[in-house]
Amino acid sequence: VSSGALASDLPEGQGRDVVADTCSECHSLSRVKAQRLDEEGWKNILREMVENGASIQPDDRATILGYLTKNLGPDAKVDVNTADADEIGAVLHLAPAEAKAVVSFRAANGAFKDLETLKKASGAADKIEARKALVAF
């Protein structure tokens, strides 16, 4: 799979290609997207990766950190019409079965258009309501 194809799995933004190229050497981008860490959390992950032998160019570290913090931080929205169950579950604090129900409903019925349908599909209306600011369609 080309780095361009991998990058398309990530939100738009400066540094997307660097993140896709660097992180996908060892991890699925789904795993990276599901973490939703703050700047300090991403700094710790980058440090740990370098300590474990990841070949991240020093010039790329700031780019990667900036991209991850802005686009995959704790307040970044999740597109419930494109994200996988792991990412939906992580961002919306859904149990695995609830997140899978969202993806199954979407596969059977098409894209979500509103919050009420998402609440019903997930079986977790209270959780969706509590995190509705993080939902994108």
Coordinates of C-alpha atoms in Angstrom, one line a residue:
V1 CA 0.0 0.0 0.0
S2 CA 1.4 3.4 -1.0
S3 CA 2.0 6.1 1.6
G4 CA -0.6 8.3 -0.2
A5 CA -3.2 5.6 0.2
L6 CA -2.3 5.3 3.9
A7 CA -2.4 9.0 4.4
S8 CA -6.0 9.2 3.0
D9 CA -7.0 7.2 6.1
L10 CA -6.0 10.2 8.3
P11 CA -7.6 13.7 8.6
E12 CA -6.3 16.4 6.3
G13 CA -3.6 18.5 7.7
Q14 CA 0.1 19.6 7.5
G15 CA 2.2 16.6 8.3
R16 CA -0.3 13.9 7.4
D17 CA 2.0 12.2 4.9
V18 CA 4.9 12.2 7.4
V19 CA 2.7 10.6 10.1
A20 CA 1.4 8.0 7.6
D21 CA 4.9 7.1 6.4
T22 CA 6.5 7.1 9.9
C23 CA 3.8 5.5 12.0
S24 CA 2.6 2.9 9.6
E25 CA 6.0 1.3 9.5
C26 CA 5.1 -0.4 12.8
H27 CA 1.4 0.3 13.6
S28 CA -1.9 0.3 11.9
L29 CA -3.2 3.8 11.3
S30 CA -6.4 2.7 13.0
R31 CA -4.5 2.2 16.2
V32 CA -2.9 5.6 15.9
K33 CA -6.2 7.3 15.2
A34 CA -8.0 5.7 18.2
Q35 CA -5.5 7.0 20.8
R36 CA -6.6 10.6 21.0
L37 CA -3.9 11.9 23.2
D38 CA -3.0 15.4 24.3
E39 CA 0.3 17.0 23.4
E40 CA 2.1 15.6 26.4
G41 CA 0.7 12.1 25.7
W42 CA 1.9 12.3 22.0
K43 CA 5.3 13.6 23.1
N44 CA 5.6 10.5 25.4
I45 CA 4.6 8.2 22.6
L46 CA 7.2 9.7 20.2
R47 CA 9.9 9.5 22.8
E48 CA 9.1 5.9 23.5
M49 CA 9.1 5.1 19.8
V50 CA 12.5 6.6 19.4
E51 CA 13.8 4.8 22.5
N52 CA 12.5 1.6 21.0
G53 CA 14.4 2.1 17.8
A54 CA 12.0 4.0 15.5
S55 CA 13.9 5.9 12.9
I56 CA 12.1 9.3 13.2
Q57 CA 14.1 12.1 11.7
P58 CA 14.6 14.9 14.3
D59 CA 13.1 17.4 11.9
D60 CA 10.0 15.3 11.5
R61 CA 9.3 15.0 15.2
A62 CA 7.9 18.5 15.6
T63 CA 5.8 18.0 12.4
I64 CA 4.4 14.6 13.7
L65 CA 3.7 16.0 17.2
G66 CA 1.9 19.0 15.7
Y67 CA -0.2 16.9 13.4
L68 CA -1.1 14.4 16.0
T69 CA -2.0 17.0 18.7
K70 CA -4.1 19.0 16.3
N71 CA -5.9 16.3 14.4
L72 CA -5.9 13.3 16.8
G73 CA -6.0 15.1 20.1
P74 CA -8.6 14.4 22.8
D75 CA -11.0 17.1 21.4
A76 CA -10.8 16.0 17.7
K77 CA -14.1 14.9 16.2
V78 CA -14.7 11.4 14.8
D79 CA -16.6 11.0 11.6
V80 CA -19.1 8.3 12.4
N81 CA -19.6 7.7 8.6
T82 CA -16.0 6.7 7.9
A83 CA -14.3 5.7 11.1
D84 CA -13.9 2.1 12.2
A85 CA -15.4 0.7 15.4
D86 CA -12.1 1.1 17.4
E87 CA -11.9 4.8 16.7
I88 CA -15.6 5.4 17.2
G89 CA -15.5 3.5 20.5
A90 CA -12.3 5.3 21.7
V91 CA -13.6 8.8 21.0
L92 CA -17.2 8.4 22.1
H93 CA -16.3 6.1 25.0
L94 CA -18.5 3.3 23.7
A95 CA -18.1 -0.4 24.6
P96 CA -16.8 -2.5 21.8
A97 CA -20.3 -4.0 21.1
E98 CA -21.8 -0.5 21.0
A99 CA -19.2 0.8 18.5
K100 CA -19.7 -2.3 16.4
A101 CA -23.4 -1.7 16.4
V102 CA -22.7 1.8 14.9
V103 CA -20.6 0.3 12.1
S104 CA -23.1 -2.5 11.4
F105 CA -26.0 0.0 11.2
R106 CA -24.0 2.2 8.9
A107 CA -23.2 -0.7 6.6
A108 CA -26.8 -1.8 6.5
N109 CA -28.5 1.6 6.2
G110 CA -25.9 4.0 4.8
A111 CA -24.4 7.2 6.3
F112 CA -25.7 8.7 9.5
K113 CA -27.4 12.0 9.0
D114 CA -28.3 13.0 12.5
L115 CA -27.5 12.4 16.2
E116 CA -30.8 10.8 17.0
T117 CA -30.2 7.9 14.5
L118 CA -26.7 7.5 15.8
K119 CA -28.0 7.3 19.4
K120 CA -30.6 4.6 18.5
A121 CA -28.1 2.6 16.4
S122 CA -25.5 2.5 19.2
G123 CA -27.8 1.6 21.9
A124 CA -25.9 4.1 24.0
A125 CA -27.8 7.3 23.8
D126 CA -26.5 8.7 27.0
K127 CA -22.9 8.2 26.0
I128 CA -23.5 9.7 22.6
E129 CA -25.3 12.7 24.1
A130 CA -22.4 13.3 26.6
R131 CA -19.8 13.3 23.7
K132 CA -21.9 14.8 20.9
A133 CA -19.5 17.7 20.4
L134 CA -17.0 15.1 19.1
V135 CA -19.3 13.6 16.5
A136 CA -18.9 14.5 12.8
F137 CA -21.1 13.4 9.9

